[in-house]
Amino acid sequence: MKSSPVMLMMYNEWRRLWHARIPVLLLLVLIVLWAISAIAAHHHWQDHARTVTQVTERSLHDWESQPDRHPHRVSHYGDFVARPIHPLSVIEPGILDQSGHLVYLEGHRLNSANFNPATEATSAGRFPIITPAMIVQWWMPLFLIMIGYATITGEKIGGTLAFMRGNGMPAWKIATGKWLALFIPLAILLLAQALLVLFWIWGSEQALVRLSTMLLGQSLYIAGWCLLVVAISWSNQQLHSGLLALLLCWVCVCIIFPRGLANVSQIMHPTQPRTEAEYHAEIKLKAIGDSHNPDDPHFATFKSNLLKAHGVDRIEDLPLNYNGLLMQEGERLTTVVYREQQALHEQQLAKQNATIRQWLWLSPALALQYLQMASSGSDLTHHLAFIRQAEDRRYRLIQYLNQIHTHQVQRHDDKNTRVSADFWKKAPRPTISLAALDVSQTAIITSIAVLLAWILLPLLLLSRIMHRT
Amino acid sequence: MGELNMPLLSIAQLSLSYENHVVLNQVNLELHNGEVVAVLGSNGAGKSSLLKCILGLADTSANIQGDVRIADSSVFHQPHLARAHLAYVPEQPAVYGHLSAIENIRYFLSLDNNPERAEISDCLSQAGLPERAWHDPCQTYSKGMKQKVMLALALAKQAKLLLLDEPNSGLDPQATEELNQLILQCKSSGMGVLVVTHDVLSAMAFSDRLTMLASGRLQPVSIAQSSLTLDNLKRLYQGQA
């Protein structure tokens, strides 16, 4: 069967690379690096998964083993919830290591993990862990540059480009052949990774759509890099100038812009440290109402309204335990204030992310990272969805306990009363589930748009310079 | 009758200029089958630009007027048809070092969608490449051997027109002599050959006509072997001959 000139060009480039030896060695090193990262990431993921399972089981066991006791003690005994992790996060653990995967739920507290996502969401903060996602995002382009920087410049220096052009070979066929020669081996690696992962994630939530989104992003990203290598190689007359230009692009796209964007967004929209946020919450709480202060106006009104509603003059005459009602109202107020603080925190994070998204076109590497984190359910949006579910669970649980306090505990014997352990077993502890991929829709669409533009840019450059021999 | 008289290469009123610089100024040239024409010229005279125009690879930012036709196909309007009759050998022999002579020829013919019209081994023999080297990677070849591979490719392609860019540069006298003989072989096989060169002595050895590119114009020159002195050559290159 007769091969097309484009395919012949591709085969010949492979033969050249094979003959040169070093590119083959580089490809092998990349594969070894990828294998190491896959093993390390799998080990890391297993650790997470094991901890999540152990803690969840232990927490359920401990919760249900509680003896007859006072409901308020139960509310401070607390409950652990584990953040559900998608098996695809074996490729990209995202902010999991920064945000943690366990939250302790107790009365009057909002124990969401305090972290700084805009900074942590960028790669530079994650040097210690090599993940398969990082291989695609950083190392694959770097190795590609080292393998392919001479792809056209070498032909120019050897005179074969001028010869082929002079003998009627269209420039676009040469560029396509060279691009395919660089892209296909890497695409095979990406596809192999996707197939292996498919077995791993089979049966998990939105497995196919999440994996396809990730593979699409990775393919666009690497296709863009291959085009850039061909374009810059074509635009340079000397090997070292092409190599330097490509390395400069890599440093900007993979290191400087992601880190710079994170820092700028953090400076523009700073988040409060946890202690500071708690301090502000305490001040707000004192201003709204202090249940321990007998002269507090809010609780004075609360008490008088309650007495009026039940047609009595003293709390001792109430048919319910006033302490339990006080706990309910206190919890309601505390939750309002802490949720406000959490909303402010999330608002700042959203602003940081919006700033980064606005400048995302500067760094397709960051766009890919957003896409990989979103696909694997390990981005900020998925984390916040988990925090909201956990907080909802906490509030429902604590208010359930406060209800028991109100109805099952007599006020005159409040401190000595023990309530049956059966009540803890019936407590609402809704399952926390992984948010659907839709929660990260904005990040996904923006990232794909950036990655498409990333393909167009070197294409435009190539179309401008291709006529030069 | 018309076909017999039709020039293989016809350059008519070809002008090429950039904003403030005229490179070629109304150049005219005709070359027929079995004819060898040498284009001489000093550095920067526009020889490479002329070659690029014939190849249809002139810089797109340049202002080009006139026409170049190969076997009656316009290089500018029917580049694929025109190039089908053309074999081009650049100054630096363009062979892949990792491929052997045979593989190089086969590869370039396939790229061009050219069937192997002639036996590659015959072409290599004709080009004078020693048989023991045919299967060695070309990176072990001398420049002269690489030139022979390029010429063998031109023979295998059975092109009507052969364009040679500084074919003798960097060759020792023995290799130069062998190359000159090859050009004459091509001529005798009916091929038209256009050679761009600095080497007046060689050009005189294989050319039917000598032309000089100076100040953007291409003019015929006539030199007698006996009048080849350094002063005469200087005058020739300054366009004063």
Coordinates of N, CA and C in Angstrom, one line a residue, chain A residues 15-138:
Chain A
R15 N 12.3 7.5 12.1 CA 13.6 6.9 11.8 C 14.8 7.8 12.2
R16 N 14.7 9.1 11.9 CA 15.7 10.0 12.3 C 15.9 10.1 13.8
L17 N 14.7 10.1 14.5 CA 14.8 10.2 15.9 C 15.4 8.9 16.5
W18 N 15.0 7.8 15.9 CA 15.5 6.5 16.4 C 17.0 6.4 16.1
H19 N 17.5 6.9 15.0 CA 18.9 6.9 14.6 C 19.7 7.8 15.5
A20 N 19.1 8.9 16.0 CA 19.8 9.9 16.8 C 19.9 9.4 18.2
R21 N 19.2 8.3 18.6 CA 19.3 7.7 19.9 C 18.8 8.5 21.1
I22 N 19.3 9.7 21.3 CA 19.0 10.5 22.5 C 17.5 10.8 22.6
P23 N 16.8 11.1 21.5 CA 15.3 11.3 21.6 C 14.6 10.0 22.1
V24 N 15.1 8.8 21.7 CA 14.5 7.6 22.2 C 14.8 7.4 23.7
L25 N 16.0 7.8 24.1 CA 16.4 7.7 25.5 C 15.4 8.6 26.3
L26 N 15.2 9.8 25.7 CA 14.4 10.8 26.4 C 13.0 10.2 26.6
L27 N 12.5 9.6 25.5 CA 11.1 9.1 25.6 C 11.0 7.9 26.6
L28 N 12.1 7.1 26.7 CA 12.1 6.1 27.7 C 12.1 6.6 29.1
V29 N 12.9 7.7 29.3 CA 13.0 8.3 30.6 C 11.6 8.9 31.0
L30 N 10.9 9.5 30.0 CA 9.6 10.0 30.2 C 8.6 8.9 30.6
I31 N 8.7 7.7 29.9 CA 7.8 6.6 30.3 C 8.1 6.1 31.7
V32 N 9.4 6.0 32.0 CA 9.8 5.5 33.4 C 9.3 6.5 34.4
L33 N 9.5 7.8 34.1 CA 9.0 8.9 35.0 C 7.5 8.7 35.2
W34 N 6.8 8.5 34.1 CA 5.3 8.4 34.2 C 4.9 7.2 35.0
A35 N 5.7 6.1 34.8 CA 5.4 4.8 35.6 C 5.6 5.1 37.1
I36 N 6.7 5.7 37.4 CA 7.0 6.0 38.8 C 5.9 6.9 39.4
S37 N 5.5 7.9 38.6 CA 4.4 8.8 39.1 C 3.1 8.0 39.3
A38 N 2.8 7.1 38.4 CA 1.6 6.3 38.5 C 1.6 5.5 39.7
I39 N 2.7 4.8 40.0 CA 2.8 4.0 41.2 C 2.7 4.8 42.4
A40 N 3.5 6.0 42.4 CA 3.4 6.8 43.6 C 2.0 7.4 43.9
A41 N 1.4 7.8 42.8 CA 0.1 8.4 42.9 C -0.9 7.4 43.4
H42 N -0.8 6.1 42.8 CA -1.7 5.1 43.2 C -1.5 4.8 44.7
H43 N -0.3 4.7 45.2 CA 0.0 4.5 46.6 C -0.6 5.6 47.5
H44 N -0.4 6.8 47.0 CA -0.9 8.0 47.7 C -2.4 8.0 47.8
W45 N -3.0 7.6 46.7 CA -4.5 7.5 46.6 C -5.0 6.4 47.5
Q46 N -4.3 5.3 47.5 CA -4.7 4.2 48.4 C -4.7 4.6 49.9
D47 N -3.6 5.4 50.2 CA -3.5 5.9 51.6 C -4.7 6.7 51.9
H48 N -5.1 7.6 51.0 CA -6.3 8.5 51.2 C -7.5 7.6 51.4
A49 N -7.7 6.7 50.5 CA -8.9 5.9 50.4 C -9.0 5.0 51.7
R50 N -7.8 4.5 52.1 CA -7.8 3.6 53.3 C -8.2 4.5 54.5
T51 N -7.6 5.7 54.6 CA -7.9 6.5 55.8 C -9.4 6.9 55.8
V52 N -9.9 7.2 54.6 CA -11.3 7.6 54.5 C -12.2 6.4 55.0
T53 N -11.9 5.2 54.5 CA -12.7 4.1 54.9 C -12.6 3.8 56.4
Q54 N -11.3 3.8 56.8 CA -11.1 3.4 58.3 C -11.8 4.4 59.2
V55 N -11.6 5.7 58.8 CA -12.2 6.8 59.7 C -13.7 6.7 59.6
T56 N -14.3 6.5 58.5 CA -15.7 6.5 58.3 C -16.3 5.3 59.1
E57 N -15.7 4.1 59.0 CA -16.2 3.0 59.7 C -16.0 3.2 61.2
R58 N -14.8 3.7 61.6 CA -14.6 3.9 63.0 C -15.5 4.9 63.6
S59 N -15.8 6.0 62.8 CA -16.6 7.0 63.3 C -18.1 6.5 63.5
L60 N -18.5 5.7 62.5 CA -19.9 5.1 62.6 C -20.0 4.2 63.9
H61 N -18.9 3.4 64.0 CA -18.9 2.5 65.1 C -18.9 3.2 66.4
D62 N -18.0 4.2 66.5 CA -17.9 5.0 67.8 C -19.2 5.8 68.1
W63 N -19.8 6.3 67.0 CA -21.0 7.0 67.2 C -22.1 6.1 67.7
E64 N -22.3 5.0 67.1 CA -23.3 4.1 67.5 C -23.0 3.4 68.8
S65 N -21.8 3.4 69.3 CA -21.4 2.7 70.5 C -21.6 3.6 71.7
Q66 N -22.0 4.9 71.5 CA -22.1 5.8 72.6 C -23.1 5.3 73.6
P67 N -22.8 5.4 74.9 CA -23.8 4.9 75.9 C -24.9 5.9 76.0
D68 N -25.8 5.6 77.0 CA -26.9 6.6 77.3 C -26.1 7.8 77.9
R69 N -26.4 9.0 77.4 CA -25.7 10.2 77.9 C -26.6 11.4 77.6
H70 N -26.1 12.5 78.0 CA -26.7 13.8 77.8 C -26.5 14.3 76.4
P71 N -27.6 14.7 75.7 CA -27.4 15.1 74.3 C -26.4 16.1 74.0
H72 N -26.2 17.1 74.9 CA -25.2 18.1 74.7 C -23.8 17.5 74.7
R73 N -23.6 16.5 75.5 CA -22.3 15.8 75.4 C -22.1 15.2 74.1
V74 N -23.2 14.6 73.6 CA -23.1 14.0 72.3 C -22.7 15.0 71.2
S75 N -23.3 16.2 71.3 CA -23.0 17.2 70.3 C -21.6 17.6 70.3
H76 N -20.9 17.5 71.4 CA -19.5 17.8 71.5 C -18.6 16.6 71.3
Y77 N -19.3 15.4 71.4 CA -18.5 14.2 71.0 C -18.2 14.2 69.5
G78 N -19.1 14.7 68.8 CA -18.8 15.0 67.4 C -18.9 13.8 66.5
D79 N -18.6 14.1 65.2 CA -18.7 13.1 64.2 C -17.7 13.4 63.0
F80 N -17.1 12.4 62.5 CA -16.2 12.7 61.4 C -16.9 12.4 60.1
V81 N -16.6 13.3 59.1 CA -17.1 12.9 57.7 C -15.9 13.0 56.8
A82 N -15.9 12.0 55.9 CA -14.8 12.0 54.9 C -15.3 12.5 53.6
R83 N -14.4 13.2 53.0 CA -14.7 13.7 51.6 C -14.6 12.6 50.6
P84 N -15.7 12.4 49.9 CA -15.6 11.3 48.9 C -14.6 11.6 47.8
I85 N -13.7 10.7 47.5 CA -12.7 11.0 46.4 C -13.0 10.1 45.2
H86 N -12.9 10.7 44.1 CA -13.2 10.0 42.8 C -11.9 9.2 42.5
P87 N -12.0 8.0 42.0 CA -10.8 7.2 41.7 C -9.9 7.9 40.6
L88 N -10.5 8.8 39.8 CA -9.8 9.5 38.8 C -8.7 10.5 39.5
S89 N -9.0 10.8 40.8 CA -8.0 11.6 41.4 C -6.7 10.9 41.6
V90 N -6.6 9.7 41.2 CA -5.3 9.0 41.2 C -4.4 9.7 40.2
I91 N -5.0 10.3 39.2 CA -4.2 11.0 38.2 C -3.9 12.4 38.6
E92 N -4.9 13.1 39.2 CA -4.8 14.4 39.6 C -5.4 14.6 41.0
P93 N -4.6 14.5 42.1 CA -5.2 14.7 43.4 C -5.7 16.1 43.7
G94 N -5.3 17.0 42.9 CA -5.7 18.4 43.0 C -5.4 19.0 44.4
I95 N -6.4 19.6 45.1 CA -6.1 20.3 46.3 C -6.4 19.4 47.5
L96 N -6.5 18.1 47.2 CA -6.8 17.1 48.3 C -5.8 17.2 49.5
D97 N -4.5 17.3 49.1 CA -3.5 17.3 50.2 C -3.5 18.6 51.0
Q98 N -4.0 19.7 50.3 CA -4.0 21.0 51.0 C -5.3 21.1 51.8
S99 N -6.4 20.6 51.3 CA -7.7 20.8 51.9 C -8.0 19.7 52.9
G100 N -7.3 18.6 52.8 CA -7.6 17.5 53.7 C -8.9 16.8 53.2
H101 N -9.1 15.6 53.7 CA -10.3 14.8 53.3 C -11.2 14.4 54.4
L102 N -10.9 14.9 55.7 CA -11.7 14.6 56.8 C -12.1 15.9 57.5
V103 N -13.4 15.9 57.9 CA -13.9 17.1 58.7 C -14.5 16.6 59.9
Y104 N -14.2 17.3 61.0 CA -14.8 16.9 62.3 C -16.0 17.8 62.5
L105 N -17.2 17.2 62.7 CA -18.4 18.0 62.9 C -18.8 18.0 64.4
E106 N -19.0 19.2 64.9 CA -19.4 19.3 66.3 C -20.3 20.5 66.5
G107 N -20.9 20.6 67.7 CA -21.8 21.8 67.9 C -21.1 23.1 67.9
H108 N -21.7 24.1 67.5 CA -21.3 25.5 67.5 C -20.0 25.8 66.7
R109 N -19.6 24.8 65.9 CA -18.3 25.0 65.2 C -18.5 24.7 63.7
L110 N -17.8 25.5 62.9 CA -17.8 25.1 61.5 C -16.3 24.8 61.1
N111 N -16.1 23.5 61.1 CA -14.7 23.0 61.0 C -14.3 22.7 59.6
S112 N -14.6 23.7 58.7 CA -14.1 23.4 57.4 C -12.6 23.7 57.3
A113 N -11.9 22.9 56.5 CA -10.5 23.1 56.4 C -10.2 24.5 55.8
N114 N -9.2 25.2 56.4 CA -8.9 26.5 56.0 C -7.7 26.4 55.1
F115 N -7.8 26.9 53.9 CA -6.6 26.8 53.0 C -6.7 27.9 52.0
N116 N -5.8 28.0 51.1 CA -5.7 29.0 50.2 C -5.7 28.5 48.8
P117 N -6.9 28.2 48.2 CA -6.9 27.5 47.0 C -6.2 28.1 45.8
A118 N -6.3 29.4 45.6 CA -5.8 30.0 44.4 C -4.3 29.7 44.3
T119 N -3.6 29.8 45.5 CA -2.2 29.5 45.5 C -1.9 28.0 45.4
E120 N -2.7 27.2 46.1 CA -2.4 25.8 46.1 C -2.9 25.1 44.8
A121 N -3.8 25.8 44.1 CA -4.4 25.2 42.9 C -3.3 25.3 41.8
T122 N -2.3 26.0 42.0 CA -1.2 26.1 40.9 C -0.1 25.1 41.2
S123 N 0.6 24.7 40.2 CA 1.4 23.5 40.3 C 2.6 23.8 41.2
A124 N 3.2 25.0 41.2 CA 4.5 25.2 41.8 C 4.5 24.8 43.3
G125 N 3.3 24.8 43.9 CA 3.3 24.5 45.3 C 3.2 23.0 45.6
R126 N 3.3 22.2 44.5 CA 3.1 20.7 44.6 C 4.3 19.9 44.1
F127 N 5.5 20.5 44.2 CA 6.6 19.9 43.7 C 6.9 18.5 44.3
P128 N 6.6 18.3 45.6 CA 7.0 17.1 46.2 C 6.3 15.8 45.7
I129 N 5.1 16.0 45.2 CA 4.3 14.8 44.8 C 4.3 14.8 43.2
I130 N 4.9 13.7 42.7 CA 4.8 13.6 41.2 C 3.6 12.8 40.9
T131 N 2.7 13.4 40.1 CA 1.5 12.7 39.7 C 1.5 12.5 38.2
P132 N 0.7 11.6 37.7 CA 0.6 11.5 36.2 C 0.1 12.8 35.6
A133 N -0.8 13.5 36.3 CA -1.2 14.8 35.7 C -0.1 15.8 35.5
M134 N 0.8 15.8 36.5 CA 2.0 16.7 36.4 C 2.9 16.3 35.3
I135 N 3.0 15.0 35.0 CA 3.8 14.5 33.9 C 3.3 15.1 32.6
V136 N 2.0 15.1 32.5 CA 1.4 15.6 31.2 C 1.6 17.1 31.2
Q137 N 1.4 17.7 32.3 CA 1.3 19.2 32.4 C 2.7 19.8 32.2
W138 N 3.7 19.2 32.9 CA 5.1 19.8 32.9 C 6.1 19.0 32.1

